[in-house]
Each structure stands twice: as structure tokens, then as C-alpha cells.
Amino acid sequence: MKMKTAASLMTVISALSFGAFAADSISLEQAQGLQPMGTVTTSGIDASPSDIHQALNDAADAKGAKAYRIIEAREGDNWHATAELYK
């Protein structure tokens, strides 16, 4: 059940669009052909999925990424998410 929740959460987080950020959230298909440049992780966030998305966006922007793709997201006492960064 947790795997279904995590998969649904990843879909929701990936679908959110915030327009004015330097780094764009992209899908697996959009990542094809882009050069990976590492990962970022956010954790301990007791908030909504949009706050997780914002935290990943800020971390990707701080590392100079043009795009990121969420590769893991889970919920326990707090949210945790990991994103792969792209140049």
C-alpha cells in the first residue's frame, strides 16, 4: 500500500507547475537526452506536496540545475523526496 501511495504522490508532485522558477520539473520522457548532474533530497517537511515541490525546486536552483525529475517521494511522519538534476 505504501508503494501505491508513493507512486501516486510522485505523480501529483510531478504534475504541479509553478511557472516562474529557474529549474523546471520534468517527466522521465522529457529527461531523455539531458545530462544528469546529481541529485537533491528534501526531508523532514511537515507540509503539503506543493511545499515539497518548492523545496526541491529551491535545491535544484541552488545547484544550478535547469531541470529536475522526482525519483522518490514518501510520506511518514514527515515528507521525504529525492530528485535527479539535469544541466
Short mmCIF file of N, CA, C and O in Angstrom, two decimals:
data_model
loop_
_atom_site.label_atom_id
_atom_site.label_comp_id
_atom_site.label_asym_id
_atom_site.label_seq_id
_atom_site.Cartn_x
_atom_site.Cartn_y
_atom_site.Cartn_z
N MET A 1 0.81 -1.19 0.00
CA MET A 1 0.00 0.00 0.00
C MET A 1 0.86 1.26 0.00
O MET A 1 0.54 2.22 -0.68
N LYS A 2 1.97 1.24 0.76
CA LYS A 2 2.84 2.41 0.80
C LYS A 2 3.42 2.70 -0.58
O LYS A 2 3.64 3.84 -0.94
N MET A 3 3.68 1.65 -1.37
CA MET A 3 4.25 1.84 -2.71
C MET A 3 3.23 2.53 -3.60
O MET A 3 3.61 3.42 -4.37
N LYS A 4 1.95 2.17 -3.50
CA LYS A 4 0.92 2.83 -4.29
C LYS A 4 0.79 4.29 -3.87
O LYS A 4 0.64 5.16 -4.72
N THR A 5 0.86 4.55 -2.58
CA THR A 5 0.78 5.92 -2.09
C THR A 5 1.96 6.73 -2.60
O THR A 5 1.80 7.86 -3.06
N ALA A 6 3.15 6.16 -2.54
CA ALA A 6 4.35 6.87 -3.01
C ALA A 6 4.27 7.14 -4.51
O ALA A 6 4.61 8.24 -4.96
N ALA A 7 3.81 6.16 -5.28
CA ALA A 7 3.68 6.36 -6.73
C ALA A 7 2.65 7.45 -7.05
O ALA A 7 2.88 8.30 -7.91
N SER A 8 1.55 7.44 -6.33
CA SER A 8 0.53 8.48 -6.53
C SER A 8 1.07 9.84 -6.14
O SER A 8 0.84 10.83 -6.83
N LEU A 9 1.79 9.88 -5.04
CA LEU A 9 2.38 11.14 -4.58
C LEU A 9 3.37 11.69 -5.59
O LEU A 9 3.36 12.88 -5.90
N MET A 10 4.20 10.83 -6.15
CA MET A 10 5.17 11.28 -7.15
C MET A 10 4.46 11.86 -8.37
O MET A 10 4.90 12.87 -8.92
N THR A 11 3.37 11.25 -8.77
CA THR A 11 2.61 11.74 -9.91
C THR A 11 2.03 13.12 -9.61
O THR A 11 2.12 14.03 -10.44
N VAL A 12 1.47 13.28 -8.43
CA VAL A 12 0.88 14.57 -8.06
C VAL A 12 1.95 15.65 -7.98
O VAL A 12 1.80 16.73 -8.54
N ILE A 13 3.07 15.34 -7.33
CA ILE A 13 4.13 16.33 -7.19
C ILE A 13 4.69 16.70 -8.57
O ILE A 13 4.94 17.86 -8.86
N SER A 14 4.90 15.70 -9.41
CA SER A 14 5.45 15.97 -10.74
C SER A 14 4.50 16.79 -11.61
O SER A 14 4.94 17.54 -12.47
N ALA A 15 3.21 16.64 -11.37
CA ALA A 15 2.23 17.34 -12.20
C ALA A 15 2.06 18.81 -11.82
O ALA A 15 1.56 19.59 -12.62
N LEU A 16 2.50 19.17 -10.63
CA LEU A 16 2.35 20.55 -10.20
C LEU A 16 3.26 21.45 -11.02
O LEU A 16 4.40 21.14 -11.27
N SER A 17 2.76 22.60 -11.41
CA SER A 17 3.55 23.54 -12.20
C SER A 17 3.53 24.89 -11.53
O SER A 17 2.48 25.40 -11.17
N PHE A 18 4.70 25.50 -11.42
CA PHE A 18 4.78 26.77 -10.74
C PHE A 18 5.35 27.89 -11.61
O PHE A 18 5.61 28.97 -11.15
N GLY A 19 5.61 27.66 -12.87
CA GLY A 19 5.94 28.67 -13.85
C GLY A 19 7.18 29.51 -13.72
O GLY A 19 7.99 29.52 -14.60
N ALA A 20 7.37 30.26 -12.66
CA ALA A 20 8.42 31.27 -12.61
C ALA A 20 9.73 30.80 -11.99
O ALA A 20 10.55 31.61 -11.62
N PHE A 21 9.96 29.54 -11.86
CA PHE A 21 11.18 29.04 -11.24
C PHE A 21 12.26 28.80 -12.29
O PHE A 21 11.98 28.55 -13.45
N ALA A 22 13.50 28.87 -11.86
CA ALA A 22 14.62 28.67 -12.77
C ALA A 22 14.71 27.21 -13.21
O ALA A 22 14.97 26.93 -14.37
N ALA A 23 14.51 26.28 -12.29
CA ALA A 23 14.56 24.86 -12.63
C ALA A 23 13.14 24.36 -12.91
O ALA A 23 12.21 24.70 -12.19
N ASP A 24 13.00 23.56 -13.95
CA ASP A 24 11.69 23.02 -14.32
C ASP A 24 11.56 21.58 -13.86
O ASP A 24 12.50 20.80 -13.99
N SER A 25 10.40 21.21 -13.36
CA SER A 25 10.09 19.83 -13.04
C SER A 25 9.74 19.14 -14.35
O SER A 25 8.89 19.62 -15.10
N ILE A 26 10.42 18.01 -14.65
CA ILE A 26 10.20 17.33 -15.92
C ILE A 26 9.86 15.86 -15.69
O ILE A 26 10.10 15.32 -14.61
N SER A 27 9.32 15.23 -16.71
CA SER A 27 8.98 13.81 -16.66
C SER A 27 10.16 12.98 -17.14
O SER A 27 11.15 13.50 -17.65
N LEU A 28 10.04 11.67 -16.99
CA LEU A 28 11.08 10.75 -17.46
C LEU A 28 11.30 10.92 -18.96
O LEU A 28 12.44 10.96 -19.43
N GLU A 29 10.23 11.06 -19.71
CA GLU A 29 10.35 11.23 -21.16
C GLU A 29 11.08 12.52 -21.51
O GLU A 29 11.89 12.57 -22.42
N GLN A 30 10.79 13.59 -20.78
CA GLN A 30 11.44 14.87 -21.04
C GLN A 30 12.92 14.83 -20.65
O GLN A 30 13.72 15.60 -21.18
N ALA A 31 13.29 13.95 -19.75
CA ALA A 31 14.68 13.84 -19.30
C ALA A 31 15.57 13.12 -20.31
O ALA A 31 16.80 13.24 -20.24
N GLN A 32 14.97 12.40 -21.24
CA GLN A 32 15.75 11.67 -22.24
C GLN A 32 16.62 12.66 -23.01
O GLN A 32 16.14 13.67 -23.50
N GLY A 33 17.91 12.36 -23.09
CA GLY A 33 18.82 13.21 -23.83
C GLY A 33 19.43 14.34 -23.01
O GLY A 33 20.35 15.01 -23.48
N LEU A 34 18.94 14.57 -21.80
CA LEU A 34 19.53 15.60 -20.94
C LEU A 34 20.66 14.98 -20.12
O LEU A 34 20.66 13.79 -19.82
N GLN A 35 21.62 15.81 -19.73
CA GLN A 35 22.77 15.32 -18.98
C GLN A 35 22.51 15.43 -17.48
O GLN A 35 22.32 16.53 -16.96
N PRO A 36 22.51 14.27 -16.77
CA PRO A 36 22.30 14.30 -15.32
C PRO A 36 23.48 14.98 -14.62
O PRO A 36 24.61 14.94 -15.10
N MET A 37 23.21 15.62 -13.49
CA MET A 37 24.28 16.29 -12.75
C MET A 37 24.18 16.05 -11.25
O MET A 37 24.67 16.84 -10.45
N GLY A 38 23.55 14.97 -10.84
CA GLY A 38 23.45 14.64 -9.43
C GLY A 38 22.02 14.61 -8.94
O GLY A 38 21.08 14.63 -9.73
N THR A 39 21.88 14.57 -7.62
CA THR A 39 20.55 14.53 -7.01
C THR A 39 20.48 15.51 -5.84
O THR A 39 21.50 15.96 -5.33
N VAL A 40 19.26 15.82 -5.46
CA VAL A 40 18.98 16.59 -4.24
C VAL A 40 17.89 15.86 -3.47
O VAL A 40 17.06 15.17 -4.07
N THR A 41 17.92 16.02 -2.16
CA THR A 41 16.94 15.38 -1.30
C THR A 41 16.38 16.40 -0.32
O THR A 41 17.12 17.25 0.18
N THR A 42 15.10 16.32 -0.08
CA THR A 42 14.48 17.12 0.97
C THR A 42 13.80 16.15 1.92
O THR A 42 13.27 15.13 1.49
N SER A 43 13.85 16.46 3.18
CA SER A 43 13.18 15.59 4.15
C SER A 43 12.82 16.39 5.39
O SER A 43 13.28 17.52 5.58
N GLY A 44 11.99 15.79 6.22
CA GLY A 44 11.57 16.43 7.45
C GLY A 44 10.59 17.56 7.24
O GLY A 44 10.45 18.42 8.11
N ILE A 45 9.91 17.58 6.10
CA ILE A 45 8.96 18.65 5.82
C ILE A 45 7.56 18.20 6.20
O ILE A 45 7.06 17.20 5.69
N ASP A 46 6.96 18.91 7.12
CA ASP A 46 5.61 18.60 7.57
C ASP A 46 4.66 19.60 6.92
O ASP A 46 4.26 20.59 7.52
N ALA A 47 4.38 19.35 5.64
CA ALA A 47 3.59 20.31 4.87
C ALA A 47 2.89 19.61 3.71
O ALA A 47 2.82 18.40 3.67
N SER A 48 2.46 20.39 2.74
CA SER A 48 1.73 19.86 1.58
C SER A 48 2.69 19.44 0.47
O SER A 48 3.86 19.83 0.47
N PRO A 49 2.20 18.68 -0.52
CA PRO A 49 3.04 18.31 -1.67
C PRO A 49 3.61 19.52 -2.40
O PRO A 49 4.73 19.47 -2.90
N SER A 50 2.88 20.63 -2.43
CA SER A 50 3.41 21.82 -3.12
C SER A 50 4.62 22.38 -2.37
O SER A 50 5.54 22.92 -2.99
N ASP A 51 4.67 22.23 -1.05
CA ASP A 51 5.83 22.66 -0.29
C ASP A 51 7.04 21.78 -0.56
O ASP A 51 8.17 22.26 -0.61
N ILE A 52 6.81 20.49 -0.74
CA ILE A 52 7.89 19.57 -1.12
C ILE A 52 8.42 19.97 -2.49
O ILE A 52 9.63 20.04 -2.72
N HIS A 53 7.52 20.22 -3.42
CA HIS A 53 7.90 20.63 -4.76
C HIS A 53 8.74 21.91 -4.71
O HIS A 53 9.77 22.01 -5.37
N GLN A 54 8.34 22.87 -3.90
CA GLN A 54 9.06 24.13 -3.75
C GLN A 54 10.45 23.89 -3.17
O GLN A 54 11.43 24.48 -3.63
N ALA A 55 10.56 23.02 -2.17
CA ALA A 55 11.86 22.73 -1.56
C ALA A 55 12.81 22.07 -2.58
O ALA A 55 13.99 22.41 -2.64
N LEU A 56 12.29 21.14 -3.39
CA LEU A 56 13.11 20.52 -4.43
C LEU A 56 13.52 21.54 -5.48
O LEU A 56 14.66 21.56 -5.95
N ASN A 57 12.60 22.41 -5.83
CA ASN A 57 12.88 23.44 -6.82
C ASN A 57 13.99 24.37 -6.32
O ASN A 57 14.92 24.70 -7.06
N ASP A 58 13.90 24.79 -5.07
CA ASP A 58 14.92 25.66 -4.49
C ASP A 58 16.29 24.98 -4.45
O ASP A 58 17.31 25.60 -4.77
N ALA A 59 16.31 23.70 -4.07
CA ALA A 59 17.57 22.95 -4.01
C ALA A 59 18.17 22.78 -5.40
O ALA A 59 19.38 22.92 -5.59
N ALA A 60 17.33 22.50 -6.40
CA ALA A 60 17.81 22.35 -7.78
C ALA A 60 18.35 23.68 -8.30
O ALA A 60 19.41 23.74 -8.93
N ASP A 61 17.66 24.75 -8.01
CA ASP A 61 18.09 26.08 -8.43
C ASP A 61 19.42 26.45 -7.79
O ASP A 61 20.32 26.99 -8.44
N ALA A 62 19.59 26.13 -6.51
CA ALA A 62 20.83 26.44 -5.79
C ALA A 62 22.03 25.71 -6.39
O ALA A 62 23.16 26.20 -6.33
N LYS A 63 21.79 24.53 -6.96
CA LYS A 63 22.88 23.77 -7.58
C LYS A 63 23.07 24.12 -9.05
O LYS A 63 23.90 23.52 -9.73
N GLY A 64 22.28 25.03 -9.58
CA GLY A 64 22.43 25.47 -10.96
C GLY A 64 21.79 24.55 -11.99
O GLY A 64 22.11 24.62 -13.17
N ALA A 65 20.85 23.72 -11.57
CA ALA A 65 20.17 22.81 -12.49
C ALA A 65 19.13 23.56 -13.32
O ALA A 65 18.50 24.49 -12.83
N LYS A 66 18.97 23.14 -14.56
CA LYS A 66 17.93 23.72 -15.41
C LYS A 66 16.63 22.95 -15.27
O LYS A 66 15.56 23.46 -15.56
N ALA A 67 16.74 21.69 -14.83
CA ALA A 67 15.56 20.84 -14.69
C ALA A 67 15.82 19.78 -13.62
O ALA A 67 16.97 19.50 -13.29
N TYR A 68 14.74 19.22 -13.10
CA TYR A 68 14.84 18.11 -12.16
C TYR A 68 13.66 17.17 -12.35
O TYR A 68 12.61 17.57 -12.83
N ARG A 69 13.88 15.90 -11.97
CA ARG A 69 12.84 14.88 -12.07
C ARG A 69 12.74 14.17 -10.74
O ARG A 69 13.74 13.67 -10.21
N ILE A 70 11.56 14.13 -10.17
CA ILE A 70 11.36 13.46 -8.88
C ILE A 70 11.49 11.97 -9.09
O ILE A 70 10.79 11.38 -9.92
N ILE A 71 12.40 11.35 -8.35
CA ILE A 71 12.64 9.91 -8.49
C ILE A 71 12.18 9.13 -7.27
O ILE A 71 12.10 7.91 -7.32
N GLU A 72 11.88 9.83 -6.19
CA GLU A 72 11.40 9.16 -4.99
C GLU A 72 10.62 10.16 -4.15
O GLU A 72 11.01 11.32 -4.03
N ALA A 73 9.53 9.71 -3.57
CA ALA A 73 8.76 10.53 -2.63
C ALA A 73 8.02 9.58 -1.70
O ALA A 73 7.47 8.57 -2.13
N ARG A 74 8.06 9.92 -0.42
CA ARG A 74 7.34 9.10 0.55
C ARG A 74 6.87 9.97 1.71
O ARG A 74 7.41 11.02 1.96
N GLU A 75 5.86 9.44 2.38
CA GLU A 75 5.26 10.15 3.50
C GLU A 75 5.28 9.23 4.71
O GLU A 75 4.91 8.08 4.63
N GLY A 76 5.75 9.73 5.81
CA GLY A 76 5.68 9.04 7.10
C GLY A 76 5.20 10.07 8.09
O GLY A 76 4.14 10.66 7.91
N ASP A 77 6.01 10.34 9.09
CA ASP A 77 5.69 11.44 10.00
C ASP A 77 5.87 12.77 9.28
O ASP A 77 5.21 13.76 9.57
N ASN A 78 6.81 12.80 8.34
CA ASN A 78 7.10 13.98 7.52
C ASN A 78 7.35 13.51 6.08
O ASN A 78 7.59 12.34 5.84
N TRP A 79 7.33 14.44 5.14
CA TRP A 79 7.59 14.13 3.74
C TRP A 79 9.08 13.98 3.48
O TRP A 79 9.90 14.62 4.11
N HIS A 80 9.42 13.16 2.50
CA HIS A 80 10.79 12.98 2.03
C HIS A 80 10.71 12.81 0.52
O HIS A 80 9.87 12.08 0.02
N ALA A 81 11.59 13.50 -0.20
CA ALA A 81 11.60 13.38 -1.67
C ALA A 81 13.01 13.55 -2.19
O ALA A 81 13.82 14.28 -1.62
N THR A 82 13.31 12.86 -3.29
CA THR A 82 14.61 12.95 -3.97
C THR A 82 14.35 13.25 -5.43
O THR A 82 13.43 12.70 -6.04
N ALA A 83 15.18 14.11 -6.00
CA ALA A 83 15.05 14.46 -7.41
C ALA A 83 16.41 14.37 -8.09
O ALA A 83 17.44 14.70 -7.49
N GLU A 84 16.39 13.90 -9.33
CA GLU A 84 17.60 13.89 -10.16
C GLU A 84 17.68 15.23 -10.89
O GLU A 84 16.69 15.71 -11.42
N LEU A 85 18.88 15.81 -10.89
CA LEU A 85 19.08 17.12 -11.52
C LEU A 85 19.64 16.96 -12.92
O LEU A 85 20.39 16.02 -13.20
N TYR A 86 19.32 17.92 -13.80
CA TYR A 86 19.80 17.92 -15.18
C TYR A 86 20.35 19.29 -15.56
O TYR A 86 19.80 20.30 -15.14
N LYS A 87 21.41 19.27 -16.38
CA LYS A 87 22.00 20.51 -16.88
C LYS A 87 21.16 21.07 -17.99
O LYS A 87 20.50 20.40 -18.70
#
